[in-house]
Amino acid sequence: MRRRGNYYMARVIKFGQLNQQKLMDAISEAPVVAIGQFEWTITDVVDMRGASEPFMFGNLAKYSREGHVTVVDEPAKQQLTARAPYLLEASAPFIYLPDFSGLAFLHVWNGIQENVFPRRFKAIVEAAYDNFFVGCTVEPVTDYRAFLERLKTLDSIKELSAKVSPPNPLFGRLWGGLDEYVRKRQADEVSVRESTSKSQGLSTDLLELIENILLDPNYQPAFEPDITDAAVLMAADGYGSGKAVGTEEGVEVVIRTSESQKSFLFDKDPDPELLANIVRGYFERVSSERDMRH
């Protein structure tokens, strides 16, 4: 029976001179980055960027240049420590889909957790260009239903905030106006924050917008979503980070878009093409569910 693990869905946001080609070049020709006591790089790359349905596969590898393993000395009936240069500590397979700027990666328990992978991937990509005028972040794609259920537990919302970047190549129809604004301003990043001390909380349509587009991908609100609601939706679609602060039975609660990241189960040692097809299917469903367009 094949072992299965949890794959998390995200998008890669590119800054500066980092474009699609340079990102994929960095994956295929990844440098080695030393962080703490371990080395990090990308191995076993399958470069299918020229295919009709392009993808990049690789393993984010964490290893020790001076590793040690325990061996048995049979004659002495003793356990001994032996040197094991370049000892692999953990490996997380991933797929990158340029059509969606989409990334899916395996969570490796006690090795490469879902909050570690984005930071190490970012460090490797930026190091490929000597950290000069390039930047990237890996932002989670939020599960709308899980996020909505968490928001519904709040008695009131006291604060909404988001930090977002213009997408490429997809955009969400509900926050299309904000996307146009960000591009018109030629901004790489926009931050918004609203807060109130009033007992009834902020007047927001965020829950209504999420609920209705889940019921009907063609849902068209009778109003233009307010900028902060649009920014939180944009963050939830994988183009930034957002949070809501509210009260639940008198206790302050913080709900982040990153805490409801979409994920799925698949083989821990996957066939690259099969994994790419699975990941493409999930991103297509996200686009269809949220009526995201090129």
mmCIF file of C-alpha atoms in Angstrom, residues 15 24 27 44 51 73 88 98 117 128 167 183 243 264 266 268 281 291:
data_model
loop_
_atom_site.group_PDB
_atom_site.id
_atom_site.type_symbol
_atom_site.label_atom_id
_atom_site.label_comp_id
_atom_site.label_asym_id
_atom_site.label_seq_id
_atom_site.Cartn_x
_atom_site.Cartn_y
_atom_site.Cartn_z
ATOM 1 C CA PHE A 15 8.680 40.576 -7.635
ATOM 2 C CA MET A 24 11.427 27.972 -13.710
ATOM 3 C CA ILE A 27 13.886 25.521 -10.083
ATOM 4 C CA ASP A 44 15.209 15.341 -9.254
ATOM 5 C CA ALA A 51 4.529 20.591 -22.832
ATOM 6 C CA ASP A 73 29.444 -3.528 14.678
ATOM 7 C CA LEU A 88 19.384 13.495 3.303
ATOM 8 C CA PRO A 98 2.985 28.209 -14.657
ATOM 9 C CA PHE A 117 8.518 24.973 2.660
ATOM 10 C CA ALA A 128 19.675 31.674 -7.865
ATOM 11 C CA PRO A 167 -1.757 38.341 -9.967
ATOM 12 C CA ARG A 183 -1.955 47.773 -11.849
ATOM 13 C CA LYS A 243 -6.869 38.365 8.475
ATOM 14 C CA PHE A 264 -5.326 17.143 -0.636
ATOM 15 C CA PHE A 266 -1.633 11.963 -2.526
ATOM 16 C CA LYS A 268 4.427 10.676 -0.755
ATOM 17 C CA GLY A 281 -7.405 19.392 -11.669
ATOM 18 C CA ASP A 291 -14.943 32.254 -11.513
#
